[in-house]
Coordinates of C-alpha atoms and ligand atoms in Angstrom, one line a residue:
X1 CA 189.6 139.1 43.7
X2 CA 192.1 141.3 45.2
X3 CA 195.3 140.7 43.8
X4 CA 197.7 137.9 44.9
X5 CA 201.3 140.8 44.9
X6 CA 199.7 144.0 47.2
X7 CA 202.4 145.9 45.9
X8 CA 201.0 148.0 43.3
X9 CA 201.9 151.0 41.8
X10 CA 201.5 153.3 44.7
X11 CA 204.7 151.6 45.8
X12 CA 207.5 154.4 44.4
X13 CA 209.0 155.3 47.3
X14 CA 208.8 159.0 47.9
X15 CA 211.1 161.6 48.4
X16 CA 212.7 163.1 51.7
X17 CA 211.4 166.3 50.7
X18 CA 207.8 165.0 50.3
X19 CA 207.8 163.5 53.7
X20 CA 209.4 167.2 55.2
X21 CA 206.5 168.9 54.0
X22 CA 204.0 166.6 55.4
X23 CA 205.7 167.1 58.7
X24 CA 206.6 170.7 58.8
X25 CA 202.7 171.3 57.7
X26 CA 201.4 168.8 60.8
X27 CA 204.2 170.9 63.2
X28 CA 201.9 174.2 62.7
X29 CA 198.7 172.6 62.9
X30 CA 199.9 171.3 66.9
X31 CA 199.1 174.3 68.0
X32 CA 195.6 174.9 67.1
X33 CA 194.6 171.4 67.6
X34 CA 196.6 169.6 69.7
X35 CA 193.7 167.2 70.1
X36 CA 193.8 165.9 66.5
X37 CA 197.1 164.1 67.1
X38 CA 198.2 161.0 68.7
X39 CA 201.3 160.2 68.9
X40 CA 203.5 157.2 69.2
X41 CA 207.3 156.5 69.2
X42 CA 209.7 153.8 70.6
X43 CA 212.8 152.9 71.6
X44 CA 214.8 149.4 71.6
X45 CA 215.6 148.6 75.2
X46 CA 219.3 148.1 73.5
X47 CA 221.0 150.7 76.2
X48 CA 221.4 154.2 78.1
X49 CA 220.4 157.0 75.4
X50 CA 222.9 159.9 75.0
X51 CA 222.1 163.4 73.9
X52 CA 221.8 162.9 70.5
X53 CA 218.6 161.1 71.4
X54 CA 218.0 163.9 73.3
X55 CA 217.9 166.3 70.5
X56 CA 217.3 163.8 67.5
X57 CA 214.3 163.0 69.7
X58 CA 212.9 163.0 73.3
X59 CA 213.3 166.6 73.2
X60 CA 210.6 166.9 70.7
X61 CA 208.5 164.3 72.6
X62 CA 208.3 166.0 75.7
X63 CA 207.7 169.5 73.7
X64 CA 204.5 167.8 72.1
X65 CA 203.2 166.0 75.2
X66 CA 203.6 169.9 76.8
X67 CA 201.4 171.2 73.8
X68 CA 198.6 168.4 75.6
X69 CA 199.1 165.7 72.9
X70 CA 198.5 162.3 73.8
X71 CA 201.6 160.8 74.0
X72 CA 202.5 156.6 73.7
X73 CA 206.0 155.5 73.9
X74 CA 206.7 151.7 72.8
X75 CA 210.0 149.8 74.5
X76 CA 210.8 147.5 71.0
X77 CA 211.6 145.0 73.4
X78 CA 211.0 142.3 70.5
X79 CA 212.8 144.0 68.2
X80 CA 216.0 143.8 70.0
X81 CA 215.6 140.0 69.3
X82 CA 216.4 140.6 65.5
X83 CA 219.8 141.5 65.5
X84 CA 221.1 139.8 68.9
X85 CA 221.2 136.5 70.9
X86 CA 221.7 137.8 74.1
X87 CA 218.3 138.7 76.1
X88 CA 219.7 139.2 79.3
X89 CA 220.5 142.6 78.9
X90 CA 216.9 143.4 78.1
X91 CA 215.6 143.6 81.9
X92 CA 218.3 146.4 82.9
X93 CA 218.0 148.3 79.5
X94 CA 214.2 148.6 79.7
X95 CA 214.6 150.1 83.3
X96 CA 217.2 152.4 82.0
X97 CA 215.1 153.3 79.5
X98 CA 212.5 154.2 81.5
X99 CA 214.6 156.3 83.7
X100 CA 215.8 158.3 81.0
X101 CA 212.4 158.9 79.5
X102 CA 211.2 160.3 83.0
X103 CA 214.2 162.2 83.5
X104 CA 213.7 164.1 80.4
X105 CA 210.3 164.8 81.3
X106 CA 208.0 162.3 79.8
X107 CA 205.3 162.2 82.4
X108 CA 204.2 158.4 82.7
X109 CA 201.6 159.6 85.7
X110 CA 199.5 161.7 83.8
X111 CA 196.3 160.8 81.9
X112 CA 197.8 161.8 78.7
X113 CA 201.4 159.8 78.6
X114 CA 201.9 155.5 78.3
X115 CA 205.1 153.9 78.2
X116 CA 204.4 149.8 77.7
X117 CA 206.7 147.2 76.1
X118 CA 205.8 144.9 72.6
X119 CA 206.4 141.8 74.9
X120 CA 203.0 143.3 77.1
X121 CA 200.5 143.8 74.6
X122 CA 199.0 140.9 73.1
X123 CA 196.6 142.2 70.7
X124 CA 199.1 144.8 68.9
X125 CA 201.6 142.0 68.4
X126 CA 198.3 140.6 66.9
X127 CA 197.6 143.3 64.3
X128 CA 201.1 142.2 62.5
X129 CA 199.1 138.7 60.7
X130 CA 196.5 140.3 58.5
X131 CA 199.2 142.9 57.9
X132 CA 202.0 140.8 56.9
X133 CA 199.4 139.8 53.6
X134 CA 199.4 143.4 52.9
X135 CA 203.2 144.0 52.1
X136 CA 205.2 142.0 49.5
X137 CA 208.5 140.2 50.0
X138 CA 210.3 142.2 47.4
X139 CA 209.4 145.7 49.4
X140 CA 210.8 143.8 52.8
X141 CA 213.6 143.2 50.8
X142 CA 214.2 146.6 49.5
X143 CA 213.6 148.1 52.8
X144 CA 217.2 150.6 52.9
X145 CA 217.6 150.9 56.6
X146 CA 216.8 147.4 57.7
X147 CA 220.1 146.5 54.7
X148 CA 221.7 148.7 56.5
X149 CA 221.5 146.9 60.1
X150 CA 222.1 143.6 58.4
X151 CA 225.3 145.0 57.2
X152 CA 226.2 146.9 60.4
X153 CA 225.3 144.2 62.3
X154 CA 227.9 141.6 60.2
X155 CA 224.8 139.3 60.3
X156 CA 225.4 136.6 57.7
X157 CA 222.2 134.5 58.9
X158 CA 219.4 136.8 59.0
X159 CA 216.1 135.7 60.7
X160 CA 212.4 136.5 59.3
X161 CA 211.8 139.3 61.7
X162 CA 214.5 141.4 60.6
X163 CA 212.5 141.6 57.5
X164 CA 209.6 141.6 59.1
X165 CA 210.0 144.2 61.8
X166 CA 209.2 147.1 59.8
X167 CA 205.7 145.7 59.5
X168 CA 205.7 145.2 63.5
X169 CA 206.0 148.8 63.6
X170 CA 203.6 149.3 62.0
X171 CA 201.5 147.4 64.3
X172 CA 203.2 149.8 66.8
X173 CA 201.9 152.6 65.5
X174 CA 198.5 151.6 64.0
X175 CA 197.1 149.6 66.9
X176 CA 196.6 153.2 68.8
X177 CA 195.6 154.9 65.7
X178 CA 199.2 157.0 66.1
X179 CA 198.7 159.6 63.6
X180 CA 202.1 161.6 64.3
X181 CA 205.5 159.9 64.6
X182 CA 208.4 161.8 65.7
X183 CA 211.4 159.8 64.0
X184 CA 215.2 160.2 62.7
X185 CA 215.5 160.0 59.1
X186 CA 216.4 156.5 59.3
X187 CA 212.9 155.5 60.3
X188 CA 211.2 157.3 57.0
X189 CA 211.8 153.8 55.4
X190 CA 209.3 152.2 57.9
X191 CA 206.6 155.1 58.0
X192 CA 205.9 155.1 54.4
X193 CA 205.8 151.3 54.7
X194 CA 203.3 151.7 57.7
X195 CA 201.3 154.3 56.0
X196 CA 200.8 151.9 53.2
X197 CA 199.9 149.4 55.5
X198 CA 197.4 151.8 56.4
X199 CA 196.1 152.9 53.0
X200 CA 195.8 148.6 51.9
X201 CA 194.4 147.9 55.4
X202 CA 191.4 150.4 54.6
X203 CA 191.0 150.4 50.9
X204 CA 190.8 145.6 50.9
X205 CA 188.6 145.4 54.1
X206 CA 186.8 148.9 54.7
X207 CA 183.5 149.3 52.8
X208 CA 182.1 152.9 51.2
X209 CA 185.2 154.9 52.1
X210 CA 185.0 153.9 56.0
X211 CA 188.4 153.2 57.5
X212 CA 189.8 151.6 60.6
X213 CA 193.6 153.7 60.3
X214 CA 194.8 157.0 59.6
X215 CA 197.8 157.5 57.5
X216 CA 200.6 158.5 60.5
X217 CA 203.2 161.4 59.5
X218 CA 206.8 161.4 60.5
X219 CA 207.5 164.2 62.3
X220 CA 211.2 164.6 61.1
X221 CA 213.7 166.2 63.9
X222 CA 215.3 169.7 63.3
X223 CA 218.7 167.7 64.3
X224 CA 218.6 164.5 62.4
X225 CA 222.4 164.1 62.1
X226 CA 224.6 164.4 65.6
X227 CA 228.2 163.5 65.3
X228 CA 230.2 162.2 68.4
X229 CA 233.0 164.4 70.2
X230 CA 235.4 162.9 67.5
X231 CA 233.4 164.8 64.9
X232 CA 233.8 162.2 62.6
X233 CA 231.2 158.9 63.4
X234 CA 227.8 159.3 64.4
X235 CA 226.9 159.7 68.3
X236 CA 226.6 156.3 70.1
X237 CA 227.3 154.8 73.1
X238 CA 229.5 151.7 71.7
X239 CA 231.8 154.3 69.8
X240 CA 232.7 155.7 72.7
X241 CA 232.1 159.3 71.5
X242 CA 228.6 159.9 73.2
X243 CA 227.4 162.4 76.0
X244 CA 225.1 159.9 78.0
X245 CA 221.7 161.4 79.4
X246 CA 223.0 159.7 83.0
X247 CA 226.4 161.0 82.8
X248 CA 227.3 163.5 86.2
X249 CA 228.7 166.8 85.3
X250 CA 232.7 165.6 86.1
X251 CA 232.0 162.5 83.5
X252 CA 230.6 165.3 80.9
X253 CA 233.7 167.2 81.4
X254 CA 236.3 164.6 81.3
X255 CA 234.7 163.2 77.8
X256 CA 234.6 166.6 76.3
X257 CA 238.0 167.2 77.3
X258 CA 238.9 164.1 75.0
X259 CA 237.3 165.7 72.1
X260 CA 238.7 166.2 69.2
X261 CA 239.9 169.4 67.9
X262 CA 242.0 170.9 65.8
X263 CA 245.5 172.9 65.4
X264 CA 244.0 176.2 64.6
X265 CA 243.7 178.6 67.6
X266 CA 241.3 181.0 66.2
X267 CA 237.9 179.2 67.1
X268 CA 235.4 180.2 63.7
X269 CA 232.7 178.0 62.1
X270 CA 233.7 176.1 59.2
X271 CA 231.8 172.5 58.8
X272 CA 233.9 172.1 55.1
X273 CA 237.2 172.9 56.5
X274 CA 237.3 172.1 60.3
X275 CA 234.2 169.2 60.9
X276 CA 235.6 168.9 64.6
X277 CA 235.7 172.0 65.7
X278 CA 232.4 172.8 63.3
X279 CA 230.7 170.0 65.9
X280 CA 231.4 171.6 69.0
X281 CA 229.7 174.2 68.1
X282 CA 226.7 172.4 67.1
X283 CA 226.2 170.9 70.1
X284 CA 226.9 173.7 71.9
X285 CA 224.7 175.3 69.6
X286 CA 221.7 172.5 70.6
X287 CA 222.0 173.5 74.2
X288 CA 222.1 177.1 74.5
X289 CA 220.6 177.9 71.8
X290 CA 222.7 180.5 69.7
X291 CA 224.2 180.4 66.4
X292 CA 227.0 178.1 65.7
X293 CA 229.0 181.2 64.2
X294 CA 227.9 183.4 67.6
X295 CA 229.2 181.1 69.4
X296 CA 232.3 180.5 67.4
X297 CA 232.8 184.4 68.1
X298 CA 232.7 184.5 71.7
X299 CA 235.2 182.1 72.0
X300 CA 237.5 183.5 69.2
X301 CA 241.6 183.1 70.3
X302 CA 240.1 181.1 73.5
X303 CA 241.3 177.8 71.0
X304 CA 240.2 174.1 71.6
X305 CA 240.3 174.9 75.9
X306 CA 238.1 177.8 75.3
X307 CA 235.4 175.6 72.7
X308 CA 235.5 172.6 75.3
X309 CA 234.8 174.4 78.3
X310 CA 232.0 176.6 77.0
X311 CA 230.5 173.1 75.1
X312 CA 230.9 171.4 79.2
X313 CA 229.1 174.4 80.7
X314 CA 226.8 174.1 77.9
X315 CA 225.9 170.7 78.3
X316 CA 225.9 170.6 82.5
X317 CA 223.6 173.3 82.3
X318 CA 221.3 171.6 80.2
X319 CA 221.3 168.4 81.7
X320 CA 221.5 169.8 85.6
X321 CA 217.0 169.2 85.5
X322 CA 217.2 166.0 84.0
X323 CA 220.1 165.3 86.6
X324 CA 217.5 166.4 89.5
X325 CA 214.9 164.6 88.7
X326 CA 216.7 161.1 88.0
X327 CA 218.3 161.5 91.4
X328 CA 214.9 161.5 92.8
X329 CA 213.9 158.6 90.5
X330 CA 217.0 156.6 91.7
X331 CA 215.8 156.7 95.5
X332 CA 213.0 154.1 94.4
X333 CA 213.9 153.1 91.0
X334 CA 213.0 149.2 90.8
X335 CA 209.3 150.4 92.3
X336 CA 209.2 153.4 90.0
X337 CA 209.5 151.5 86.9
X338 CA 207.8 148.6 87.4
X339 CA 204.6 151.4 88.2
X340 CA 205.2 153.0 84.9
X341 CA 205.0 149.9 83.0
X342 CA 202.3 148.4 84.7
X343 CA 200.4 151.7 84.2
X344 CA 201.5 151.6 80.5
X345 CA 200.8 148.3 79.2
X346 CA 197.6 148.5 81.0
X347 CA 196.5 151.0 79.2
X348 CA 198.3 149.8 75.9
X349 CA 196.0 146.6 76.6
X350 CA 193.0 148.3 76.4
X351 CA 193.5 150.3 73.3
X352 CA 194.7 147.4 71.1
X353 CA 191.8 145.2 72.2
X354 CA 189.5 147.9 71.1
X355 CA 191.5 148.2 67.9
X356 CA 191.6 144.3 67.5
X357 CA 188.1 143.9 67.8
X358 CA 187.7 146.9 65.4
X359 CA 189.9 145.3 62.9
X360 CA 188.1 141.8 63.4
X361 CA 184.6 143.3 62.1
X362 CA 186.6 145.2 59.1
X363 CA 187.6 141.8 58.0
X364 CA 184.5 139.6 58.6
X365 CA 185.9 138.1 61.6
X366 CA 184.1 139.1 64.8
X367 CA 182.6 136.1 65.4
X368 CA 182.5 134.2 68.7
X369 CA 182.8 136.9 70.5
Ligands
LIG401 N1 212.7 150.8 64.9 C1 212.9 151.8 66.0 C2 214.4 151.8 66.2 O1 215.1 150.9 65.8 C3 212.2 151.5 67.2 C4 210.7 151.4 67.1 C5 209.9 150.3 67.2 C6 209.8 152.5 66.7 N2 208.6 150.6 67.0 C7 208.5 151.9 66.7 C8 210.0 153.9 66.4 C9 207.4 152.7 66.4 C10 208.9 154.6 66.1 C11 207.6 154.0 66.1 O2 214.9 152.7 66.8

């Protein structure tokens, strides 16, 4: 009989160094077998993404689907119903959301990339009942970055699916066999959860070793932590501090103008002593691709002008393809996105049902068919 709790003691959560080497280990193998991964991401449709999600993320995604990896990008679109009332936003953030993923170079037409929303895929929202008996209240409960939102959020009345969305990820990730998932740090809650998922999945219902999922790896970004222009609060649209991926080159420069600084002239590279200034760099750093303290030294008695107009170069420079190739998008936008998806959850349809029917036998239950 298995046991009624499925927490057991493989349940210590690991360390952030642990789940670094797992990824920095997979990172080398991409290049001699690109064809051993699958991978899967996602984004909730909650707005425009800025360059932090550039660099935190879509950067990297674009980089792996270049290396000839196949490539599946999930719109949370149910998710955003944890933590908010409002759906009608959801239409118009999906199609930005689409747009940016194209401008950054995510090819939707090819063979080898699918973007396809929760709300569009029957058979992976399926995959969330059996697993919802493999995970115990208490580790739902524990879960550190879903906490977090509640208290971010202000959310005094907190439905079941905020607990239970780290187990729709899961589903997310599993129902394609996703074996490499390029997340923020803030995700590593949910992919040890789903690689447990995984593990329980195979070990209750799999006979003689078989197994219906791999174990996915987080691929952690180099840039996990990307500070808005005030230097002080994480990059995000709703602080007001972000560089967004739509922005034209005069809207980059006035927001970088409005930066924060500080009184020192002498421009040098100090995150202890001068966080600001320190942040400039960084993301100046991110674009061109030089040392912060090289950078710091070309500018030298150039001051706070000097940093801000070498970050807006920086950054325009950058972001001019992206820029190119969402102008084209715009011409046709409405019929561009609705192509993607259609493509997308098409082909999202057909994997889950294959994974769903797969599942079914594992458990006993592929009758009627
Ligand atoms: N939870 C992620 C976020 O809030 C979005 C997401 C949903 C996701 N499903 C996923 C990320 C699967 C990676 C893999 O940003």
């Amino acid at each position: 009989m298995q046991e009624a709790n499925p927490e057991t003691s493989e349940s210590v959560s690991e360390t952030f160094e642990e789940a670094l080497r797992r990824s920095d280990a997979m990172r080398k193998d991409f290049l001699v077998h690109p064809e051993k991964y699958r991978l899967l991401t996602g984004d909730r449709p909650t707005g425009a993404l800025h360059i932090g999600h550039y660099f935190g993320s879509l950067k990297n995604r674009v980089q792996l689907q270049e290396l000839g990896i196949e490539t599946f990008i999930v719109i949370a679109d149910y998710q955003v119903l944890t933590d908010r009332d409002a759906v009608d936003r959801i239409p118009a953030n999906v199609e930005e959301l689409v747009l940016d993923y194209l401008s950054v170079g995510l090819k939707a037409d090819s063979e080898r990339t699918h973007i396809f929303c929760h709300s569009h895929v029957p058979a992976l929202n399926q995959l969330l009942v059996p697993f919802l008996t493999l995970v115990g209240m208490g580790e739902l409960f524990r879960n550190p970055t879903v906490k977090e939102e509640i208290e971010a959020a202000g959310l005094t009345n907190v439905n079941a699916a905020m607990y239970t969305y780290p187990v729709h990820q899961a589903a997310d990730i599993l129902f394609c066999k996703g074996n490499v998932v390029p997340v923020g740090r803030d995700q590593l809650p949910h992919l040890e959860l789903t690689r447990k998922i995984a593990r329980r999945f195979n070990r209750r219902f799999c006979k003689d070793g078989a197994s219906v999922f791999p174990e996915p790896v987080a691929l952690i970004s180099e840039a996990p932590k990307i500070l808005g222009l005030d230097g002080v609060q994480k990059m995000s649209k709703s602080r007001n501090n972000a560089v967004m991926l739509r922005a034209t080159a005069d809207e980059t420069a006035e927001l970088v103008k409005k930066a924060k600084t500080d009184a020192e002239r002498h421009i040098s590279y100090d995150p202890e002593k001068r966080p600001e200034v320190a942040n400039l760099l960084e993301l100046s750093s991110l674009c061109t691709g030089e040392a912060p303290e090289a950078i710091a030294e070309k500018i030298g008695d150039a001051g706070g002008g000097g940093l801000k107009k070498y970050l807006t170069e920086a950054l325009n420079t950058m972001l001019a393809p992206l820029r190119l190739r969402r102008k084209e998008l715009e011409r046709d936008q409405k019929a561009v996105v609705q192509a993607v998806l259609k493509k997308g959850n098409s082909h999202a349809n057909a994997v889950a049902d294959k994974t769903l029917q797969e599942m079914r036998r594992a458990m006993n239950m592929d009758y009627g068919v």
